[in-house]
């Protein structure tokens, strides 16, 4: 495919705020999404991701601030689906249509050549289902159809809201490869998810939000380095003696099998000293650096609406 030369590429949020009555869904959000990378848009459920994407796509009006694509509000872009392709809610399709009819209508109203319909159906693996009614599609198939619609205009900017939902493991792998390829072609690819694990091997850049506010906008590597809740793996036959001492010293302790304790909140040196004081024999004392997932959990912990009960903290 010919690399895109269009200037309509960068997504910019400037002090974006959206209030619904008393709820502030998005508050003073500023970030930039650049071409050539997959940028993951992460935050717990209710963080304001969909609201932000809807403002970028001109479907919600900001209370204040601006959301621009290629320096313009979405409504001022001249070429519709050929400027920006988007998948917001895969279920939001006319169930009586066949996949081909749905895409043909979109193509016609956006002056996109008809041959693109067959090409994108092939691309997303729905060629065999082209003449089936969408009403009989699984959620995964609807996601694929939504992705096909986003790709229809061969746009330089792509926005996907939780596209992994409903995909089977093979579909998840397929999507990862597709997103990376689209970015490698020089497109701007902005993909939301509430799970860091989904983005870990897909995105190079991250925009992380919590309760409508920006937590981080940086590379994955820089984000992972922020995690400070280092864990230490401790293996001891004397867990009964050591665990209470660790808890008393302010650590969190998770007991595993075979005498393994995962300790958070104390450095390995201090754990070694406490082991010596309590005469606990240590078979292992291994500091582990925090993973991307842990950095995400830690940095968004205050903004999660519901946490799993029973966590030892
Ligand atoms: P996310 O996509 O990160 O899960 P949303 O953008 O859907 O988050 O929601 C952010 C917050 O805004 C939530 O508290 C949600 O309840 C609220 N919200 C979203 N849309 C509306 C709406 N149309 N009316 C009222 N509140 C809304």
Short mmCIF file of C-alpha atoms and ligand atoms in Angstrom, two decimals:
data_model
loop_
_atom_site.label_atom_id
_atom_site.label_comp_id
_atom_site.label_asym_id
_atom_site.label_seq_id
_atom_site.Cartn_x
_atom_site.Cartn_y
_atom_site.Cartn_z
CA UNK A 1 0.00 0.00 0.00
CA UNK A 2 1.19 3.53 -0.77
CA UNK A 3 2.27 5.38 2.39
CA UNK A 4 -0.09 8.13 3.41
CA UNK A 5 0.98 11.65 2.61
CA UNK A 6 -2.09 13.31 4.06
CA UNK A 7 -1.47 15.94 6.68
CA UNK A 8 -4.58 14.88 8.54
CA UNK A 9 -2.77 12.72 11.03
CA UNK A 10 -2.25 14.02 14.53
CA UNK A 11 -4.90 13.81 17.24
CA UNK A 12 -4.72 16.55 19.86
CA UNK A 13 -6.76 17.04 23.00
CA UNK A 14 -6.34 20.46 24.57
CA UNK A 15 -7.72 21.01 28.06
CA UNK A 16 -10.68 18.85 27.13
CA UNK A 17 -13.52 18.82 29.66
CA UNK A 18 -16.93 17.15 29.48
CA UNK A 19 -19.59 17.42 32.14
CA UNK A 20 -22.90 15.55 32.22
CA UNK A 21 -24.94 17.38 34.83
CA UNK A 22 -23.03 16.83 38.05
CA UNK A 23 -20.73 14.17 36.61
CA UNK A 24 -17.45 15.37 35.18
CA UNK A 25 -16.58 12.58 32.75
CA UNK A 26 -13.39 14.25 31.42
CA UNK A 27 -11.44 16.98 33.16
CA UNK A 28 -8.77 19.22 31.61
CA UNK A 29 -7.37 16.44 29.44
CA UNK A 30 -4.44 17.30 27.12
CA UNK A 31 -2.46 14.84 25.02
CA UNK A 32 -1.18 14.26 21.50
CA UNK A 33 -1.39 11.07 19.45
CA UNK A 34 1.18 10.86 16.65
CA UNK A 35 1.32 8.83 13.45
CA UNK A 36 3.53 5.77 13.06
CA UNK A 37 2.74 4.14 16.41
CA UNK A 38 -0.06 2.27 18.02
CA UNK A 39 -1.07 4.46 20.95
CA UNK A 40 -3.00 2.69 23.69
CA UNK A 41 -5.68 4.71 25.47
CA UNK A 42 -5.95 3.11 28.88
CA UNK A 43 -7.98 3.61 31.99
CA UNK A 44 -10.31 1.66 34.26
CA UNK A 45 -13.97 1.38 33.30
CA UNK A 46 -15.68 4.75 33.67
CA UNK A 47 -12.40 6.67 33.33
CA UNK A 48 -13.73 8.72 30.42
CA UNK A 49 -12.19 6.96 27.42
CA UNK A 50 -15.36 6.63 25.32
CA UNK A 51 -16.39 10.19 26.15
CA UNK A 52 -12.98 11.44 24.96
CA UNK A 53 -13.11 9.38 21.76
CA UNK A 54 -16.62 10.66 21.07
CA UNK A 55 -15.39 14.24 21.42
CA UNK A 56 -12.49 13.52 19.06
CA UNK A 57 -15.01 12.16 16.55
CA UNK A 58 -17.35 15.12 16.91
CA UNK A 59 -20.14 13.01 18.45
CA UNK A 60 -20.04 14.78 21.83
CA UNK A 61 -19.47 18.49 22.29
CA UNK A 62 -16.78 19.36 24.82
CA UNK A 63 -17.97 21.49 27.74
CA UNK A 64 -14.65 23.29 27.27
CA UNK A 65 -11.35 22.70 25.49
CA UNK A 66 -10.82 21.27 22.03
CA UNK A 67 -10.26 17.94 20.33
CA UNK A 68 -8.57 18.22 16.95
CA UNK A 69 -7.59 15.85 14.16
CA UNK A 70 -4.92 17.24 11.85
CA UNK A 71 -5.40 20.65 13.49
CA UNK A 72 -9.16 20.80 12.87
CA UNK A 73 -12.29 19.76 14.72
CA UNK A 74 -13.63 16.51 13.26
CA UNK A 75 -16.64 18.29 11.71
CA UNK A 76 -14.32 20.46 9.62
CA UNK A 77 -12.53 17.50 8.02
CA UNK A 78 -13.49 17.38 4.35
CA UNK A 79 -13.29 13.68 3.57
CA UNK A 80 -15.26 11.88 6.31
CA UNK A 81 -14.35 8.19 6.51
CA UNK A 82 -11.42 8.82 4.20
CA UNK A 83 -9.86 11.12 6.84
CA UNK A 84 -10.67 9.19 10.01
CA UNK A 85 -11.91 5.63 10.44
CA UNK A 86 -13.49 4.71 13.75
CA UNK A 87 -15.00 1.82 15.63
CA UNK A 88 -16.93 2.91 18.71
CA UNK A 89 -19.66 0.38 19.48
CA UNK A 90 -19.62 -2.74 17.33
CA UNK A 91 -23.21 -3.56 18.33
CA UNK A 92 -24.45 -0.29 16.89
CA UNK A 93 -25.26 -1.67 13.42
CA UNK A 94 -28.43 -2.37 11.45
CA UNK A 95 -29.12 -6.07 12.12
CA UNK A 96 -31.29 -6.54 9.03
CA UNK A 97 -28.43 -5.70 6.65
CA UNK A 98 -25.87 -8.13 5.34
CA UNK A 99 -22.23 -7.29 6.03
CA UNK A 100 -21.72 -6.36 2.38
CA UNK A 101 -24.83 -4.14 2.24
CA UNK A 102 -23.80 -2.33 5.44
CA UNK A 103 -20.35 -1.54 4.06
CA UNK A 104 -21.74 -0.65 0.61
CA UNK A 105 -24.02 2.00 2.12
CA UNK A 106 -21.08 3.49 4.01
CA UNK A 107 -18.91 3.42 0.89
CA UNK A 108 -21.54 5.15 -1.23
CA UNK A 109 -22.20 7.93 1.28
CA UNK A 110 -18.49 8.64 1.64
CA UNK A 111 -17.63 8.42 -2.10
CA UNK A 112 -15.39 5.44 -1.49
CA UNK A 113 -14.83 3.09 -4.47
CA UNK A 114 -17.05 0.00 -4.30
CA UNK A 115 -14.12 -2.40 -4.65
CA UNK A 116 -13.02 -1.40 -1.13
CA UNK A 117 -16.00 -3.31 0.30
CA UNK A 118 -14.64 -6.64 -0.91
CA UNK A 119 -11.10 -5.70 0.08
CA UNK A 120 -11.93 -4.84 3.68
CA UNK A 121 -14.21 -7.88 4.10
CA UNK A 122 -11.24 -9.98 3.01
CA UNK A 123 -8.90 -8.05 5.30
CA UNK A 124 -10.97 -8.69 8.44
CA UNK A 125 -11.72 -12.33 7.62
CA UNK A 126 -15.42 -11.86 6.87
CA UNK A 127 -15.39 -12.62 3.12
CA UNK A 128 -17.26 -15.91 3.72
CA UNK A 129 -19.91 -14.14 5.82
CA UNK A 130 -20.38 -11.19 3.43
CA UNK A 131 -23.95 -12.12 2.46
CA UNK A 132 -25.12 -13.10 5.94
CA UNK A 133 -27.33 -10.81 8.02
CA UNK A 134 -25.48 -8.95 10.76
CA UNK A 135 -28.21 -9.92 13.25
CA UNK A 136 -26.75 -13.45 13.32
CA UNK A 137 -23.17 -12.30 13.93
CA UNK A 138 -21.31 -12.98 17.17
CA UNK A 139 -19.84 -9.97 19.00
CA UNK A 140 -16.40 -10.93 17.63
CA UNK A 141 -17.77 -10.87 14.06
CA UNK A 142 -19.39 -7.49 14.72
CA UNK A 143 -16.05 -6.18 15.96
CA UNK A 144 -14.46 -7.39 12.73
CA UNK A 145 -17.21 -5.71 10.73
CA UNK A 146 -16.71 -2.47 12.68
CA UNK A 147 -12.99 -2.66 11.94
CA UNK A 148 -13.79 -3.24 8.25
CA UNK A 149 -15.96 -0.09 8.28
CA UNK A 150 -13.13 1.89 9.87
CA UNK A 151 -10.69 0.69 7.20
CA UNK A 152 -13.08 1.28 4.31
CA UNK A 153 -11.86 4.78 3.41
CA UNK A 154 -8.17 3.79 3.77
CA UNK A 155 -7.83 6.65 6.29
CA UNK A 156 -4.60 8.00 7.80
CA UNK A 157 -6.18 8.17 11.28
CA UNK A 158 -7.87 5.23 13.02
CA UNK A 159 -9.69 5.26 16.35
CA UNK A 160 -10.90 2.06 18.01
CA UNK A 161 -12.85 1.85 21.29
CA UNK A 162 -12.22 -1.47 23.08
CA UNK A 163 -11.90 -3.46 19.82
CA UNK A 164 -10.70 -6.58 21.65
CA UNK A 165 -14.07 -7.15 23.37
CA UNK A 166 -15.67 -10.32 22.08
CA UNK A 167 -12.70 -11.49 20.00
CA UNK A 168 -11.44 -15.02 20.53
CA UNK A 169 -7.71 -15.61 21.17
CA UNK A 170 -7.03 -16.03 17.46
CA UNK A 171 -8.91 -12.78 16.80
CA UNK A 172 -6.89 -10.96 19.45
CA UNK A 173 -3.64 -12.03 17.77
CA UNK A 174 -5.00 -11.04 14.38
CA UNK A 175 -6.02 -7.59 15.66
CA UNK A 176 -2.62 -7.02 17.27
CA UNK A 177 -0.87 -7.72 13.97
CA UNK A 178 -3.32 -5.54 12.05
CA UNK A 179 -2.94 -2.56 14.40
CA UNK A 180 0.83 -2.73 14.27
CA UNK A 181 0.80 -2.97 10.49
CA UNK A 182 -1.53 0.02 10.16
CA UNK A 183 0.83 2.06 12.36
CA UNK A 184 3.88 0.86 10.43
CA UNK A 185 2.21 2.21 7.29
CA UNK A 186 2.45 5.65 8.88
CA UNK A 187 -1.08 5.93 10.19
CA UNK A 188 -2.17 7.29 13.54
CA UNK A 189 -3.70 4.40 15.49
CA UNK A 190 -5.46 5.20 18.79
CA UNK A 191 -6.94 2.19 20.61
CA UNK A 192 -8.71 2.17 23.95
CA UNK A 193 -8.74 -0.62 26.50
CA UNK A 194 -9.36 -1.05 30.21
CA UNK A 195 -6.78 -3.86 30.35
CA UNK A 196 -3.06 -3.18 30.22
CA UNK A 197 -2.44 -6.80 29.22
CA UNK A 198 -4.23 -6.16 25.91
CA UNK A 199 -1.96 -3.25 25.07
CA UNK A 200 1.29 -4.62 26.42
CA UNK A 201 2.44 -6.25 23.21
CA UNK A 202 0.55 -3.98 20.82
CA UNK A 203 1.08 -0.34 21.77
CA UNK A 204 4.35 1.59 21.87
CA UNK A 205 2.84 4.75 23.30
CA UNK A 206 0.26 5.15 26.05
CA UNK A 207 -2.25 7.73 27.14
CA UNK A 208 -3.48 6.67 30.59
CA UNK A 209 -6.43 8.33 32.32
CA UNK A 210 -8.29 7.85 35.58
CA UNK A 211 -11.48 9.60 36.67
CA UNK A 212 -11.34 11.74 33.55
CA UNK A 213 -7.87 13.10 34.26
CA UNK A 214 -4.54 12.43 32.62
CA UNK A 215 -2.26 10.05 34.52
CA UNK A 216 0.43 9.57 31.85
CA UNK A 217 1.14 10.21 28.18
CA UNK A 218 4.42 8.52 27.35
CA UNK A 219 6.09 5.40 25.97
CA UNK A 220 5.32 1.99 27.43
CA UNK A 221 8.86 1.74 28.72
CA UNK A 222 8.66 5.08 30.53
CA UNK A 223 5.32 4.09 32.02
CA UNK A 224 6.58 0.76 33.33
CA UNK A 225 9.49 2.55 35.05
CA UNK A 226 7.01 4.53 37.16
CA UNK A 227 5.84 1.51 39.12
CA UNK A 228 7.26 1.75 42.61
CA UNK A 229 5.51 -1.09 44.38
CA UNK A 230 8.44 -3.44 44.04
CA UNK A 231 7.77 -7.01 44.98
CA UNK A 232 10.16 -9.42 46.57
CA UNK A 233 9.72 -13.17 46.31
CA UNK A 234 10.68 -14.90 49.55
CA UNK A 235 10.82 -18.68 49.93
CA UNK A 236 11.03 -19.96 53.46
CA UNK A 237 10.09 -23.07 55.42
CA UNK A 238 9.39 -20.70 58.34
CA UNK A 239 6.61 -18.58 56.81
CA UNK A 240 4.60 -18.82 60.04
CA UNK A 241 7.32 -16.91 61.86
CA UNK A 242 8.36 -14.52 59.12
CA UNK A 243 4.98 -13.41 57.70
CA UNK A 244 3.73 -11.76 60.94
CA UNK A 245 7.05 -9.91 61.29
CA UNK A 246 6.77 -8.60 57.72
CA UNK A 247 3.18 -7.48 58.28
CA UNK A 248 4.17 -5.77 61.52
CA UNK A 249 6.87 -3.89 59.58
CA UNK A 250 4.21 -2.55 57.19
CA UNK A 251 4.56 -4.92 54.24
CA UNK A 252 1.78 -6.61 52.28
CA UNK A 253 2.24 -10.35 52.16
CA UNK A 254 0.65 -12.83 49.82
CA UNK A 255 1.21 -16.48 50.66
CA UNK A 256 1.68 -18.90 47.76
CA UNK A 257 2.37 -22.61 47.70
CA UNK A 258 5.57 -24.26 48.78
CA UNK A 259 6.59 -21.60 51.33
CA UNK A 260 6.58 -18.77 48.79
CA UNK A 261 5.70 -15.32 50.11
CA UNK A 262 5.28 -12.37 47.75
CA UNK A 263 6.13 -9.27 49.73
CA UNK A 264 5.32 -5.71 48.72
CA UNK A 265 6.36 -2.54 50.50
CA UNK A 266 9.72 -3.56 51.96
CA UNK A 267 13.15 -3.78 50.28
CA UNK A 268 14.93 -7.16 50.14
CA UNK A 269 17.60 -5.98 52.63
CA UNK A 270 14.98 -5.22 55.29
CA UNK A 271 13.26 -8.56 54.67
CA UNK A 272 16.62 -10.31 55.15
CA UNK A 273 17.14 -8.50 58.46
CA UNK A 274 13.66 -9.42 59.68
CA UNK A 275 14.30 -13.04 58.69
CA UNK A 276 17.46 -12.99 60.76
CA UNK A 277 15.64 -11.48 63.78
CA UNK A 278 12.88 -14.08 63.63
CA UNK A 279 15.38 -16.88 62.90
CA UNK A 280 13.49 -17.76 59.71
CA UNK A 281 15.53 -19.77 57.21
CA UNK A 282 15.49 -18.23 53.73
CA UNK A 283 15.73 -20.40 50.63
CA UNK A 284 15.10 -17.52 48.22
CA UNK A 285 15.05 -13.73 48.44
CA UNK A 286 14.47 -12.30 44.98
CA UNK A 287 13.52 -8.67 44.20
CA UNK A 288 11.24 -8.40 41.17
CA UNK A 289 10.88 -5.22 39.14
CA UNK A 290 7.32 -4.05 38.69
CA UNK A 291 5.65 -5.00 35.45
CA UNK A 292 3.63 -2.76 33.17
CA UNK A 293 0.45 -4.27 34.59
CA UNK A 294 1.54 -3.45 38.12
CA UNK A 295 2.44 0.13 37.20
CA UNK A 296 -1.02 0.48 35.66
CA UNK A 297 -2.78 -0.96 38.72
CA UNK A 298 -0.77 1.20 41.04
CA UNK A 299 -1.19 4.45 39.14
CA UNK A 300 -4.89 4.00 38.51
CA UNK A 301 -5.74 2.45 41.89
CA UNK A 302 -7.32 5.66 43.21
CA UNK A 303 -9.56 5.95 40.19
CA UNK A 304 -10.99 2.44 40.09
CA UNK A 305 -14.69 2.45 40.98
CA UNK A 306 -14.72 -1.09 42.34
CA UNK A 307 -11.79 -3.15 43.58
CA UNK A 308 -11.67 -6.84 44.26
CA UNK A 309 -12.48 -7.52 47.88
CA UNK A 310 -10.08 -9.54 49.97
CA UNK A 311 -6.83 -8.09 48.66
CA UNK A 312 -4.16 -8.02 51.34
CA UNK A 313 -2.78 -4.47 51.32
P1 LIG B 1 -14.90 4.63 29.80
O1 LIG B 1 -15.08 4.62 28.32
O2 LIG B 1 -13.50 4.93 30.23
O3 LIG B 1 -15.42 3.37 30.46
P2 LIG B 1 -16.97 6.66 29.77
O4 LIG B 1 -16.44 7.76 28.92
O5 LIG B 1 -17.97 5.74 29.15
O6 LIG B 1 -15.76 5.85 30.41
O7 LIG B 1 -17.66 7.30 31.06
C1 LIG B 1 -17.02 8.26 31.89
C2 LIG B 1 -17.99 8.75 32.95
O8 LIG B 1 -18.99 9.56 32.35
C3 LIG B 1 -18.72 7.64 33.68
O9 LIG B 1 -18.87 8.04 35.04
C4 LIG B 1 -20.04 7.59 32.98
O10 LIG B 1 -21.04 7.12 33.83
C5 LIG B 1 -20.27 9.05 32.61
N1 LIG B 1 -21.07 9.20 31.35
C6 LIG B 1 -20.71 8.79 30.13
N2 LIG B 1 -21.67 9.11 29.22
C7 LIG B 1 -22.65 9.73 29.91
C8 LIG B 1 -23.92 10.30 29.54
N3 LIG B 1 -24.36 10.29 28.28
N4 LIG B 1 -24.65 10.86 30.53
C9 LIG B 1 -24.22 10.87 31.80
N5 LIG B 1 -23.05 10.37 32.21
C10 LIG B 1 -22.28 9.79 31.29
#
